[in-house]
PDB file of N, CA and C in Angstrom:
ATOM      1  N   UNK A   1     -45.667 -63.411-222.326  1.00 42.00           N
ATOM      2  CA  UNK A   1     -44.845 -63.420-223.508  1.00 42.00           C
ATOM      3  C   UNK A   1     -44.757 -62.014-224.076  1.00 42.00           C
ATOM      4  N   UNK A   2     -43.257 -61.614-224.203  1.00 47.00           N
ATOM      5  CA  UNK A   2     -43.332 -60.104-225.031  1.00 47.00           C
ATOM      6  C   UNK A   2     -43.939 -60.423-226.486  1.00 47.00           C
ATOM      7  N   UNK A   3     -44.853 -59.413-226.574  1.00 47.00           N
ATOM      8  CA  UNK A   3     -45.647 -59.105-227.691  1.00 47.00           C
ATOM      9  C   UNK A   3     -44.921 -57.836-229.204  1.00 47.00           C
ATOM     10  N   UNK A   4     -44.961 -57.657-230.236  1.00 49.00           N
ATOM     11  CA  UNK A   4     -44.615 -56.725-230.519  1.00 49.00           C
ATOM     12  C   UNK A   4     -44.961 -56.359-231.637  1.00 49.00           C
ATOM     13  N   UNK A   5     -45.637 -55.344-232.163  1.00 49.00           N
ATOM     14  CA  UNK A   5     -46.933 -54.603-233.353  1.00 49.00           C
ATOM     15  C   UNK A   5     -45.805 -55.049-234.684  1.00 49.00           C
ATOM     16  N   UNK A   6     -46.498 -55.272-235.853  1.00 48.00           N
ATOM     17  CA  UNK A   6     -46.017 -56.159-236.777  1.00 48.00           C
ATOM     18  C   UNK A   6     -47.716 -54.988-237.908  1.00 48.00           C
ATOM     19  N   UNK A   7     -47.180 -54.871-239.316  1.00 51.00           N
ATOM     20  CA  UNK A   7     -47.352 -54.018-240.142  1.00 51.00           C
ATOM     21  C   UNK A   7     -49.229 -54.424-239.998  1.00 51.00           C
ATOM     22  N   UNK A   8     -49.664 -55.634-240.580  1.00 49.00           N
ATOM     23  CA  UNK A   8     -50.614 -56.005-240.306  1.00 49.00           C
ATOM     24  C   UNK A   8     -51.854 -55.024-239.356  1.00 49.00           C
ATOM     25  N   UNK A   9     -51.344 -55.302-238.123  1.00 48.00           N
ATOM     26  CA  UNK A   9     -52.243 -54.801-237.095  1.00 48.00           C
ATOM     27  C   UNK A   9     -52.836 -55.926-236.205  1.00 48.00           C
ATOM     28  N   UNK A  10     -51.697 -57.208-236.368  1.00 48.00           N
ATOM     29  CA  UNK A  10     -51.798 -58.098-235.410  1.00 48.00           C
ATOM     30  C   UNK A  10     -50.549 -58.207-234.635  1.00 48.00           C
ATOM     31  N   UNK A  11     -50.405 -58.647-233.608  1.00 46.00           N
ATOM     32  CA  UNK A  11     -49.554 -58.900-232.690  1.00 46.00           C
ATOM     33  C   UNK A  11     -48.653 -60.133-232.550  1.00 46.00           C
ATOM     34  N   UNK A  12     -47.987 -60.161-232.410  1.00 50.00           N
ATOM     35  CA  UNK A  12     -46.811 -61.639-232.935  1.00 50.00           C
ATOM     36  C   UNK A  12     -45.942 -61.747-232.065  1.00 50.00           C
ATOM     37  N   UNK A  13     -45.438 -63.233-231.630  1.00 52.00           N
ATOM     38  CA  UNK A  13     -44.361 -63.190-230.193  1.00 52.00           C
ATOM     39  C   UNK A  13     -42.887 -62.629-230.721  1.00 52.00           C
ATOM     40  N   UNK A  14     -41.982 -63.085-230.310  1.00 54.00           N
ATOM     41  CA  UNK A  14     -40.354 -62.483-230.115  1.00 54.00           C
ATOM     42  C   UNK A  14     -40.089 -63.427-231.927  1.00 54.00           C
ATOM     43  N   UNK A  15     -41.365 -64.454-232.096  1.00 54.00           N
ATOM     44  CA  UNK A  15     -40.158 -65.396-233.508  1.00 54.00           C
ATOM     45  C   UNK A  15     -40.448 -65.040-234.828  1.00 54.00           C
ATOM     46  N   UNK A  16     -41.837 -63.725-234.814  1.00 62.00           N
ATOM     47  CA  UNK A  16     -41.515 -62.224-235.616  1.00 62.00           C
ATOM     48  C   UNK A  16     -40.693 -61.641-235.833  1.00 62.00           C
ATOM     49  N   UNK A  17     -39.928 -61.412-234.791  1.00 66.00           N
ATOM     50  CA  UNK A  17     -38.892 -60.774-235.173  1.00 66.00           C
ATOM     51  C   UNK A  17     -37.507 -61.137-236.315  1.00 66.00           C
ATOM     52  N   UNK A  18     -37.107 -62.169-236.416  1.00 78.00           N
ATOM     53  CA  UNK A  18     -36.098 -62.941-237.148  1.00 78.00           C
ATOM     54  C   UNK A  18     -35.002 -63.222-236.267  1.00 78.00           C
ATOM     55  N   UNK A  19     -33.955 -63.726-236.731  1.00 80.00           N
ATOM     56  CA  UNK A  19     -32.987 -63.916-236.041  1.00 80.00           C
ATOM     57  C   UNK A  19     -31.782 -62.489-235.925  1.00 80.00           C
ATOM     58  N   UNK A  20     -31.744 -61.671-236.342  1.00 78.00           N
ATOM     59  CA  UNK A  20     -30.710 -60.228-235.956  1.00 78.00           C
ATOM     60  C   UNK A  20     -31.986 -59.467-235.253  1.00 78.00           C
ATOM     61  N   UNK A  21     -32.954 -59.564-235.046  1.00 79.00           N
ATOM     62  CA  UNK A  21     -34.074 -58.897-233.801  1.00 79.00           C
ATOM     63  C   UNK A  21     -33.791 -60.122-232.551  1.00 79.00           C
ATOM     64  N   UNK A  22     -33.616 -61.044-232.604  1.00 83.00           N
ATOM     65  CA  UNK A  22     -33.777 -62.122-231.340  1.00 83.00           C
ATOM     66  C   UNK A  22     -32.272 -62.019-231.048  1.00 83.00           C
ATOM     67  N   UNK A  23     -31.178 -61.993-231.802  1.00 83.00           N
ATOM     68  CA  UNK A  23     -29.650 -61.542-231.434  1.00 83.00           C
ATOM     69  C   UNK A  23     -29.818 -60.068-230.548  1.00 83.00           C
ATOM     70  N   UNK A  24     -30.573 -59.157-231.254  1.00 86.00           N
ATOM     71  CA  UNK A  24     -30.379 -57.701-230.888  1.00 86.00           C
ATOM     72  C   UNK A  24     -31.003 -57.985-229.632  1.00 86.00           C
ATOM     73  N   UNK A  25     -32.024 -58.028-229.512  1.00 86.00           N
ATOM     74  CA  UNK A  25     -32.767 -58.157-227.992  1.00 86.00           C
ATOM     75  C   UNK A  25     -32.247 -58.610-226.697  1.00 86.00           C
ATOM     76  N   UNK A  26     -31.344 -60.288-227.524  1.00 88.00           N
ATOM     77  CA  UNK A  26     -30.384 -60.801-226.102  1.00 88.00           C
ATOM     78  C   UNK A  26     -29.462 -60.096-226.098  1.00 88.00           C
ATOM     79  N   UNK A  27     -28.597 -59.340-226.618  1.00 89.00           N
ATOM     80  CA  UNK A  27     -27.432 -58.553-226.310  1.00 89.00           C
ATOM     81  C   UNK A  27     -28.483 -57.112-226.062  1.00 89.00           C
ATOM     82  N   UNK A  28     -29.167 -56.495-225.746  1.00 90.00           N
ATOM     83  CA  UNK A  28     -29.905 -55.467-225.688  1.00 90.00           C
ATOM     84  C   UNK A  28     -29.922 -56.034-223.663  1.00 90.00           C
ATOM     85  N   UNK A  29     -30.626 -57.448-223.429  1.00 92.00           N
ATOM     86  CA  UNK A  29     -30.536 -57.758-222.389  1.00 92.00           C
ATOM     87  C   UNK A  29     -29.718 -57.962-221.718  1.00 92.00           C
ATOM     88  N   UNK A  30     -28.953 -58.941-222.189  1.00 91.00           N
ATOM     89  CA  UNK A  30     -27.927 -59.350-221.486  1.00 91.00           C
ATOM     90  C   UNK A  30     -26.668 -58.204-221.181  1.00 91.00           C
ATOM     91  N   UNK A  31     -26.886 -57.156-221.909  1.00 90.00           N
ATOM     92  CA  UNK A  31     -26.073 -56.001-221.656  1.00 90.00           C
ATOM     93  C   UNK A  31     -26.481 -55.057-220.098  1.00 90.00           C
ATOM     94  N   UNK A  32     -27.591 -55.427-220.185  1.00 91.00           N
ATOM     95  CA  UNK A  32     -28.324 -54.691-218.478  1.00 91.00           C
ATOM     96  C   UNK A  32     -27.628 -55.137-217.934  1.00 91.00           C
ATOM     97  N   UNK A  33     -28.609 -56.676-217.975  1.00 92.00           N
ATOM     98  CA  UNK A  33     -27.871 -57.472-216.851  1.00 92.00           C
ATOM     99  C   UNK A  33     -26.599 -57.917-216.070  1.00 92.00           C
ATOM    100  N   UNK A  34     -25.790 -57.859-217.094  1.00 90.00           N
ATOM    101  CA  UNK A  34     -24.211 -58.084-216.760  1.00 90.00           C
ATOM    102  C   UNK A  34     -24.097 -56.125-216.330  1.00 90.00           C
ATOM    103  N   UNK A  35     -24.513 -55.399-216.958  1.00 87.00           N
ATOM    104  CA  UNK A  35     -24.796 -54.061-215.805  1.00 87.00           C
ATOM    105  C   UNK A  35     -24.781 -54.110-214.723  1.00 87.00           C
ATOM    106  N   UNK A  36     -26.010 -54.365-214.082  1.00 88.00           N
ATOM    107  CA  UNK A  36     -26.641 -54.598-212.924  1.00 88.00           C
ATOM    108  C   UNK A  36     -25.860 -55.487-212.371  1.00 88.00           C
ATOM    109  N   UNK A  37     -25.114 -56.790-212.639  1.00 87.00           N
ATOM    110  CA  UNK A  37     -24.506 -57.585-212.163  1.00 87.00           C
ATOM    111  C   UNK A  37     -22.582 -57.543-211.836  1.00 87.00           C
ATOM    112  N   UNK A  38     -22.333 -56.407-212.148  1.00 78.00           N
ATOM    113  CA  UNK A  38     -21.028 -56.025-211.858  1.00 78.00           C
ATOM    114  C   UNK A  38     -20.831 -54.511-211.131  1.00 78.00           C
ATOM    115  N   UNK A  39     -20.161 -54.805-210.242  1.00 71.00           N
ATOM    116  CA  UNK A  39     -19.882 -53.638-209.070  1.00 71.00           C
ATOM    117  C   UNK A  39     -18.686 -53.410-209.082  1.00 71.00           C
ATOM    118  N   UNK A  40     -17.485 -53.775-209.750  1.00 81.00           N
ATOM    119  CA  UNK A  40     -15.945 -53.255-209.282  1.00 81.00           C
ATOM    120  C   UNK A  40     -15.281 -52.263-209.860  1.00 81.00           C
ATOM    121  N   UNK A  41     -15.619 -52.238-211.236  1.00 82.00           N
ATOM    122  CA  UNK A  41     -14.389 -51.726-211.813  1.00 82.00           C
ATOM    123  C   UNK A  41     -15.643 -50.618-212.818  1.00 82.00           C
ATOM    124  N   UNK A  42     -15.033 -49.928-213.273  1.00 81.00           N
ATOM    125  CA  UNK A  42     -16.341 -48.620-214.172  1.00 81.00           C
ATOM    126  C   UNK A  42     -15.809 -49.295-215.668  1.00 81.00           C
ATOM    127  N   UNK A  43     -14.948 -49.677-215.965  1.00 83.00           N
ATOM    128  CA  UNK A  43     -14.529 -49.719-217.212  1.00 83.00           C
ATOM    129  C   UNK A  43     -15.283 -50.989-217.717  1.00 83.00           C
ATOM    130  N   UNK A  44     -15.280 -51.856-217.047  1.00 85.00           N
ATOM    131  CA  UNK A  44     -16.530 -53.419-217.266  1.00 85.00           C
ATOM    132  C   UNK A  44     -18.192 -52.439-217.200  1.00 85.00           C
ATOM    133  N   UNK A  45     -18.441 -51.894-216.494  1.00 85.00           N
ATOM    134  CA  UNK A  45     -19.657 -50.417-216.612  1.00 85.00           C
ATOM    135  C   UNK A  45     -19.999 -50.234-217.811  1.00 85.00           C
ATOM    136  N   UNK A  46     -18.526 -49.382-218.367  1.00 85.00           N
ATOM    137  CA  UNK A  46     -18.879 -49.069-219.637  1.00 85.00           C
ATOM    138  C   UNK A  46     -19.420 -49.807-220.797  1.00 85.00           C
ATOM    139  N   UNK A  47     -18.308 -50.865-220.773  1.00 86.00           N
ATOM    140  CA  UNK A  47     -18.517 -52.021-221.982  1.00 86.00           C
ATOM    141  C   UNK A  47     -19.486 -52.669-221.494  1.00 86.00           C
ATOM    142  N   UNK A  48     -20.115 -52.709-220.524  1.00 88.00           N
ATOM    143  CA  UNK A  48     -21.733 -53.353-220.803  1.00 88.00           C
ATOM    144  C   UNK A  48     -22.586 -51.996-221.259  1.00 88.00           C
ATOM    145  N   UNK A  49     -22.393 -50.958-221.143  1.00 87.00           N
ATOM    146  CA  UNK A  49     -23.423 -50.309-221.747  1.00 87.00           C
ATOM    147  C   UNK A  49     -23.129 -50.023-223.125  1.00 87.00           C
ATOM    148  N   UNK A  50     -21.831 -50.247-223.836  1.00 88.00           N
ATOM    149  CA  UNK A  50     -21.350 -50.431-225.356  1.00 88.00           C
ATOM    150  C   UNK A  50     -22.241 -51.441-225.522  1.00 88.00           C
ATOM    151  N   UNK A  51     -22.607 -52.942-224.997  1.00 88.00           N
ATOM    152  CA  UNK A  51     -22.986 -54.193-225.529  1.00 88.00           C
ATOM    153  C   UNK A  51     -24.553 -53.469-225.959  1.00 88.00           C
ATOM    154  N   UNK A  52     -25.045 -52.562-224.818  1.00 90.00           N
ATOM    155  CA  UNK A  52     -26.336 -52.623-224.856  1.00 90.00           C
ATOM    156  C   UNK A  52     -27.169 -51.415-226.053  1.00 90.00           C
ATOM    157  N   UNK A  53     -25.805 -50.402-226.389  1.00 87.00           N
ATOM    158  CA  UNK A  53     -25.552 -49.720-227.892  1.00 87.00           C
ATOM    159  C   UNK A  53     -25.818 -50.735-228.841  1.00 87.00           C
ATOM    160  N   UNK A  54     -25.184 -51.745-228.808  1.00 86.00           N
ATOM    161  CA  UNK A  54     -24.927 -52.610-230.157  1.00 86.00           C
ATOM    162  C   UNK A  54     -26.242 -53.120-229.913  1.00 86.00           C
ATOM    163  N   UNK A  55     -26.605 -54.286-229.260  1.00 88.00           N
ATOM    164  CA  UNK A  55     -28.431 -54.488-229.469  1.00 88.00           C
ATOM    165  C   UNK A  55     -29.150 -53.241-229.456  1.00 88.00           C
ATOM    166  N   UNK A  56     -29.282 -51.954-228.951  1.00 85.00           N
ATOM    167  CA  UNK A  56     -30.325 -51.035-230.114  1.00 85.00           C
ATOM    168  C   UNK A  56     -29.933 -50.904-231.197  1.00 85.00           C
ATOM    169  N   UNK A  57     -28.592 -50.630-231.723  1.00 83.00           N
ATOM    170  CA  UNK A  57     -28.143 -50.344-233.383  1.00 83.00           C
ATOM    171  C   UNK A  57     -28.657 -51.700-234.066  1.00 83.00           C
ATOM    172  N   UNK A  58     -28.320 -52.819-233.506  1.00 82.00           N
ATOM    173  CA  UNK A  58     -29.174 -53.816-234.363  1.00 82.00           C
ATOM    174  C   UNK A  58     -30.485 -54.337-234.107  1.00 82.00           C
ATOM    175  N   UNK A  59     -31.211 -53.485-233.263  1.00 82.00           N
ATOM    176  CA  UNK A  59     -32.982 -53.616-233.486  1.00 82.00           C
ATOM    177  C   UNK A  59     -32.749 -52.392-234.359  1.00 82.00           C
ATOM    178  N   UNK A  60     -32.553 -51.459-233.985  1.00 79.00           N
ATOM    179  CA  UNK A  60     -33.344 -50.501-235.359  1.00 79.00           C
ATOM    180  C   UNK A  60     -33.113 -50.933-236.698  1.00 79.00           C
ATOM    181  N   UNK A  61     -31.874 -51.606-237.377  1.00 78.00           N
ATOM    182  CA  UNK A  61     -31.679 -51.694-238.172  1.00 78.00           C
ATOM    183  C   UNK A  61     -32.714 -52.914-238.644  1.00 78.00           C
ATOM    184  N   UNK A  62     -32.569 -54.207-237.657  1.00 77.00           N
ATOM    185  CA  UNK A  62     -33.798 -55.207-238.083  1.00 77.00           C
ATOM    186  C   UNK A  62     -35.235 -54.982-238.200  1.00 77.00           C
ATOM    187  N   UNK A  63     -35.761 -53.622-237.657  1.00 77.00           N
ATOM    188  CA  UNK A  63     -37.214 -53.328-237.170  1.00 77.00           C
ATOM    189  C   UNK A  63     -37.390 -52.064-238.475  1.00 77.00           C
ATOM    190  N   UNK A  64     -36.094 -51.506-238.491  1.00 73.00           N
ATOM    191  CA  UNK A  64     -36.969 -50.050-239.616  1.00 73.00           C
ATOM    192  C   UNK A  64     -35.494 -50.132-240.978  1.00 73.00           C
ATOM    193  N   UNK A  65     -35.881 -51.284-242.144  1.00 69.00           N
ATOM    194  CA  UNK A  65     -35.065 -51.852-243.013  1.00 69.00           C
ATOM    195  C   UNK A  65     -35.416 -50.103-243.719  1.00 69.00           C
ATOM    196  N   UNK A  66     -36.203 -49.281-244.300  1.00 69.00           N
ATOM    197  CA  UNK A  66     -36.264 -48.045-244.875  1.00 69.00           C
ATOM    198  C   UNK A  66     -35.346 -47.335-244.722  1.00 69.00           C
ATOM    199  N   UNK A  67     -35.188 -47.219-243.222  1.00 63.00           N
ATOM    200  CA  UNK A  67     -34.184 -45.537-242.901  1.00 63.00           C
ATOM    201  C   UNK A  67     -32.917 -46.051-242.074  1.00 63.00           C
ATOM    202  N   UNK A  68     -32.993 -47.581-242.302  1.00 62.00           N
ATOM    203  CA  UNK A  68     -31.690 -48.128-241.217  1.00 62.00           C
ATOM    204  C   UNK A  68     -30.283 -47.530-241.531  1.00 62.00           C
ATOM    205  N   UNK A  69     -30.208 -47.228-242.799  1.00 70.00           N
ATOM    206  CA  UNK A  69     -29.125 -46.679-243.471  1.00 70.00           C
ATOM    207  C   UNK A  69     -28.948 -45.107-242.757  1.00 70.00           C
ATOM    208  N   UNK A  70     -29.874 -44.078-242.730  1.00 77.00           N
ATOM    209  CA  UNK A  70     -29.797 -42.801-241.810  1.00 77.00           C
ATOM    210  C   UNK A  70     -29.561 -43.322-240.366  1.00 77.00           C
ATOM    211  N   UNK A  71     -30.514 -44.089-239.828  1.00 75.00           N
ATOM    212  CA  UNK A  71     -30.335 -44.403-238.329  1.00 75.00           C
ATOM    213  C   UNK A  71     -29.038 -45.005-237.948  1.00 75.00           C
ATOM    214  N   UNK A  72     -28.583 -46.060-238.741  1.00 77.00           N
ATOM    215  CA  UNK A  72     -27.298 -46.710-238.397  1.00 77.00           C
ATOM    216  C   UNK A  72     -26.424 -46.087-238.238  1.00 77.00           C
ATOM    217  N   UNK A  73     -25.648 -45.154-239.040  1.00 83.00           N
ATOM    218  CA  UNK A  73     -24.738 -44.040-238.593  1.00 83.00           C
ATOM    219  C   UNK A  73     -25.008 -43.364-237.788  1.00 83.00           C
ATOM    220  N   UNK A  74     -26.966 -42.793-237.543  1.00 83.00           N
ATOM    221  CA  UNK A  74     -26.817 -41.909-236.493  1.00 83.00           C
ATOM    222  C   UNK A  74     -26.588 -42.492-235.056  1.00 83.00           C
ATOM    223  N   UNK A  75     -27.146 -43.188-234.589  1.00 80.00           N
ATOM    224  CA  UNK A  75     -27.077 -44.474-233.799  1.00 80.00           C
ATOM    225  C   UNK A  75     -25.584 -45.035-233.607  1.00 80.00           C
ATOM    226  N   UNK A  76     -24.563 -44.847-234.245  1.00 82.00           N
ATOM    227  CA  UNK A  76     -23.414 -45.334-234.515  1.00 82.00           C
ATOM    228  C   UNK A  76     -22.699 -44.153-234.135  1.00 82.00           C
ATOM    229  N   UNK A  77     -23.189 -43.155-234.782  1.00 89.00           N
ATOM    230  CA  UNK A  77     -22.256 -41.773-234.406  1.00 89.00           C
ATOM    231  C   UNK A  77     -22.467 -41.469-232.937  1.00 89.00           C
ATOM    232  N   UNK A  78     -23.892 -41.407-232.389  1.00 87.00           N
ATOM    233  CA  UNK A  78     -24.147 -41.483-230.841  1.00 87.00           C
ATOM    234  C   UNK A  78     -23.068 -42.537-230.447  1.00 87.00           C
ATOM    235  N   UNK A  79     -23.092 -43.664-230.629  1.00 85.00           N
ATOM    236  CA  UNK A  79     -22.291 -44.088-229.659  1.00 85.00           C
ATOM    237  C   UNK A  79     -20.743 -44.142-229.878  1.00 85.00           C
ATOM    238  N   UNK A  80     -20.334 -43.757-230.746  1.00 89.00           N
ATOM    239  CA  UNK A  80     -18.493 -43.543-230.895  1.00 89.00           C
ATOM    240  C   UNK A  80     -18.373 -41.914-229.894  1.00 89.00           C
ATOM    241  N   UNK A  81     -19.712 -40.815-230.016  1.00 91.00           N
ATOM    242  CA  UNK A  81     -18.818 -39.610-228.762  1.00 91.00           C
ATOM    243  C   UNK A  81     -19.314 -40.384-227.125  1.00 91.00           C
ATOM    244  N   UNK A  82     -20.480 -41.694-227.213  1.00 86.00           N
ATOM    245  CA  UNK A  82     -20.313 -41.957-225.602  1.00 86.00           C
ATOM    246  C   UNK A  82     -19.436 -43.104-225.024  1.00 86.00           C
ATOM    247  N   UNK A  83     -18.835 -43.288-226.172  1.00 87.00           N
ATOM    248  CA  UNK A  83     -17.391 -44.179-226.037  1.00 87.00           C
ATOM    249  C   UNK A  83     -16.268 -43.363-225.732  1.00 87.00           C
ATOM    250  N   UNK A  84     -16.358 -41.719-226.678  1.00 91.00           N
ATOM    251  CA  UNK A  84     -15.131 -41.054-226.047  1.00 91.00           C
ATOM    252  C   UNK A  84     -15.234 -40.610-224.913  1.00 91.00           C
ATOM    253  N   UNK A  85     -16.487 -40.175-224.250  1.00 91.00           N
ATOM    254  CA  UNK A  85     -16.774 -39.331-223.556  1.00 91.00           C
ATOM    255  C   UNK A  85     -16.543 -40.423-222.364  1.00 91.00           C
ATOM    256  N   UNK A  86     -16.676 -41.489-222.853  1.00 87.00           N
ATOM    257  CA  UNK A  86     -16.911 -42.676-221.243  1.00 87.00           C
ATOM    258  C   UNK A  86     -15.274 -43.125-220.698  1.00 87.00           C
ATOM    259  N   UNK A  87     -14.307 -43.053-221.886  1.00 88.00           N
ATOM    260  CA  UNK A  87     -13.332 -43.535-222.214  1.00 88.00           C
ATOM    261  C   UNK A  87     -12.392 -42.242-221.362  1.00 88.00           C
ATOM    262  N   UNK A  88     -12.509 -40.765-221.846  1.00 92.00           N
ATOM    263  CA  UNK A  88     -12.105 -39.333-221.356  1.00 92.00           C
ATOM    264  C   UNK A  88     -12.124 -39.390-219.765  1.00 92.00           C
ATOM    265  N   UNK A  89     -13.894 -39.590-219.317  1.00 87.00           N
ATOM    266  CA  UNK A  89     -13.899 -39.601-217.665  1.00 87.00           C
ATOM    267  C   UNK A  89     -12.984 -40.590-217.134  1.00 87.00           C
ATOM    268  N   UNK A  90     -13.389 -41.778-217.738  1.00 86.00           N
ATOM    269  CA  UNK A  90     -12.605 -43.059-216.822  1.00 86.00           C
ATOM    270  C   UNK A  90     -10.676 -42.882-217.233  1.00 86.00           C
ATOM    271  N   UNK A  91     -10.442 -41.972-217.454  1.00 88.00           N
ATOM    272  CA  UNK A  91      -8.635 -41.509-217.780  1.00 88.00           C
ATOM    273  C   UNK A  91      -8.804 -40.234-216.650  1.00 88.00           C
ATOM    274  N   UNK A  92      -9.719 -39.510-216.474  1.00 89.00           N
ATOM    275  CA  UNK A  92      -9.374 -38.236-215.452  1.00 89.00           C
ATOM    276  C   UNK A  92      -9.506 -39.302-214.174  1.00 89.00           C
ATOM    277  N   UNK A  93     -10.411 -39.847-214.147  1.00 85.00           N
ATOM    278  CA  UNK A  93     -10.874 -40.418-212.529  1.00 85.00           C
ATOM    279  C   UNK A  93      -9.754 -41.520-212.244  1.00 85.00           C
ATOM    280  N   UNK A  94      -9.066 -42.431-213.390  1.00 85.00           N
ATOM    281  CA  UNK A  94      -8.315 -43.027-212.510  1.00 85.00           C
ATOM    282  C   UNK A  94      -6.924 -42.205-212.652  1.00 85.00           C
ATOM    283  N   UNK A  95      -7.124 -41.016-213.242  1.00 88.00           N
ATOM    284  CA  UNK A  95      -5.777 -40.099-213.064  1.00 88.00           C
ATOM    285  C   UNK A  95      -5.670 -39.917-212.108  1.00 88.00           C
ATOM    286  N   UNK A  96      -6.692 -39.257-211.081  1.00 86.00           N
ATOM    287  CA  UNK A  96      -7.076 -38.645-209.890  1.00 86.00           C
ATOM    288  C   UNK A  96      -7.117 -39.831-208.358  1.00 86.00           C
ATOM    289  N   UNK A  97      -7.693 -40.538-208.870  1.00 80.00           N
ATOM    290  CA  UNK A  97      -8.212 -41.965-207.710  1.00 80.00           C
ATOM    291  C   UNK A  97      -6.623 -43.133-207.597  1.00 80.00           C
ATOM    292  N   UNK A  98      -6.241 -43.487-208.979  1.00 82.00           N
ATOM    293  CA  UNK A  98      -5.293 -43.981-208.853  1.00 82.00           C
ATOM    294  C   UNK A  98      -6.056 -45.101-209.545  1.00 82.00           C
ATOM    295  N   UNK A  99      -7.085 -45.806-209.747  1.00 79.00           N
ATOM    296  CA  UNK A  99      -7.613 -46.745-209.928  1.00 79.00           C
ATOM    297  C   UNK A  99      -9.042 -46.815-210.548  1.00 79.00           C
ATOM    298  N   UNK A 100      -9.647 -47.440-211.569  1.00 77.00           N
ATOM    299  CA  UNK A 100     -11.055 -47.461-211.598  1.00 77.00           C
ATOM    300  C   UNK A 100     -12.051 -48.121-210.957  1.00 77.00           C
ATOM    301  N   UNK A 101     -12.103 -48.774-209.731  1.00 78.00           N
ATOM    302  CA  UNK A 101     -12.543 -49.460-208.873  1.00 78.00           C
ATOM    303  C   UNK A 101     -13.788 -48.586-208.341  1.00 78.00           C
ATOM    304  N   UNK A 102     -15.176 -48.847-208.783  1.00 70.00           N
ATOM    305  CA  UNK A 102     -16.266 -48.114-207.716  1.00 70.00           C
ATOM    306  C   UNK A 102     -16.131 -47.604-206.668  1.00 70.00           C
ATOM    307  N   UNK A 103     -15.410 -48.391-205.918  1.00 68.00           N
ATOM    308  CA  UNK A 103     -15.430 -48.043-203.974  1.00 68.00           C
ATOM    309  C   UNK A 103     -14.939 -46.466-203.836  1.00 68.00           C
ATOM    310  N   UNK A 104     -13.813 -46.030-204.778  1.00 57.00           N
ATOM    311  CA  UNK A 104     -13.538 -44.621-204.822  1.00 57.00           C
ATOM    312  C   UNK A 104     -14.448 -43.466-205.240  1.00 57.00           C
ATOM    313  N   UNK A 105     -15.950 -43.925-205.702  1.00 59.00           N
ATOM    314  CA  UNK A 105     -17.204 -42.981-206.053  1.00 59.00           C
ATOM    315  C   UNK A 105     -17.909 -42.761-204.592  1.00 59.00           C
ATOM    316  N   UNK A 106     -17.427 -43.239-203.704  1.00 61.00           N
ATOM    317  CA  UNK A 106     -18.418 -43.197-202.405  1.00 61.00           C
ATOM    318  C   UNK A 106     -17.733 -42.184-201.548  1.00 61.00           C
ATOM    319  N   UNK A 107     -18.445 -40.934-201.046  1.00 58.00           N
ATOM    320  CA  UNK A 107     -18.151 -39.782-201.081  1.00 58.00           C
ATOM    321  C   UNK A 107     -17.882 -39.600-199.325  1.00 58.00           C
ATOM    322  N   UNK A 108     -18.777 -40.870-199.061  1.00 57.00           N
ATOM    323  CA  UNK A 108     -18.980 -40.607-197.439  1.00 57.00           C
ATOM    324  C   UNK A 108     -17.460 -41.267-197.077  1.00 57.00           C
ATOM    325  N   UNK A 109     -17.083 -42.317-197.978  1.00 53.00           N
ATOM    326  CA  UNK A 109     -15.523 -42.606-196.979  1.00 53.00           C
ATOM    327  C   UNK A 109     -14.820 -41.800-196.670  1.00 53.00           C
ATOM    328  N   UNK A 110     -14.745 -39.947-196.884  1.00 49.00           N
ATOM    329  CA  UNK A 110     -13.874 -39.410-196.656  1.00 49.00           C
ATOM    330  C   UNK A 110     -13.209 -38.552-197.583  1.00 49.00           C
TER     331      UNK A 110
END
């Protein structure tokens, strides 16, 4: 069972956390996973690693209520330039490729 440090100095399962820490965590996960689980296109790539932005912006905000207000924008501002920046490549590469389809990253076809 994931464990996770709680003010005390005892240890408490995942139902410590509340419900926007147990939201953040499954979209924190389920953002890998649908990662790891898609091979075609870079632009489905991206937006799983947007999903997996949004579960850290909402653990920090559920885990550190003090400075969530500094972190949230900063955390927020990180991810609006790796949205442009993800958004910029995937417009040169399918400028160039014709398409955003993985199979055109493989260097050995030629």
């Amino acid at each position: 069972m994931v464990s996770f440090f709680v003010e005390s100095g005892q240890f408490a399962g995942i139902s410590s956390l509340g419900v926007m820490g147990v939201f953040s965590f499954s979209m924190f996960l389920g953002g890998w996973l649908a990662f790891g689980a898609q091979f075609k296109h870079i632009l489905s790539a991206l937006l799983c690693v947007e999903v997996v932005l949004v579960g850290v912006l909402g653990g920090i905000c559920a885990s550190v209520p003090v400075f969530s207000g500094y972190l949230f924008f900063y955390v927020l501002g990180l991810g609006v330039c790796e949205s442009a920046l993800g958004l910029s490549l995937l417009v040169v590469y399918a400028r160039s490729h014709g398409s955003d389809m993985f199979k055109g990253l493989d260097s050995t076809s030629g």
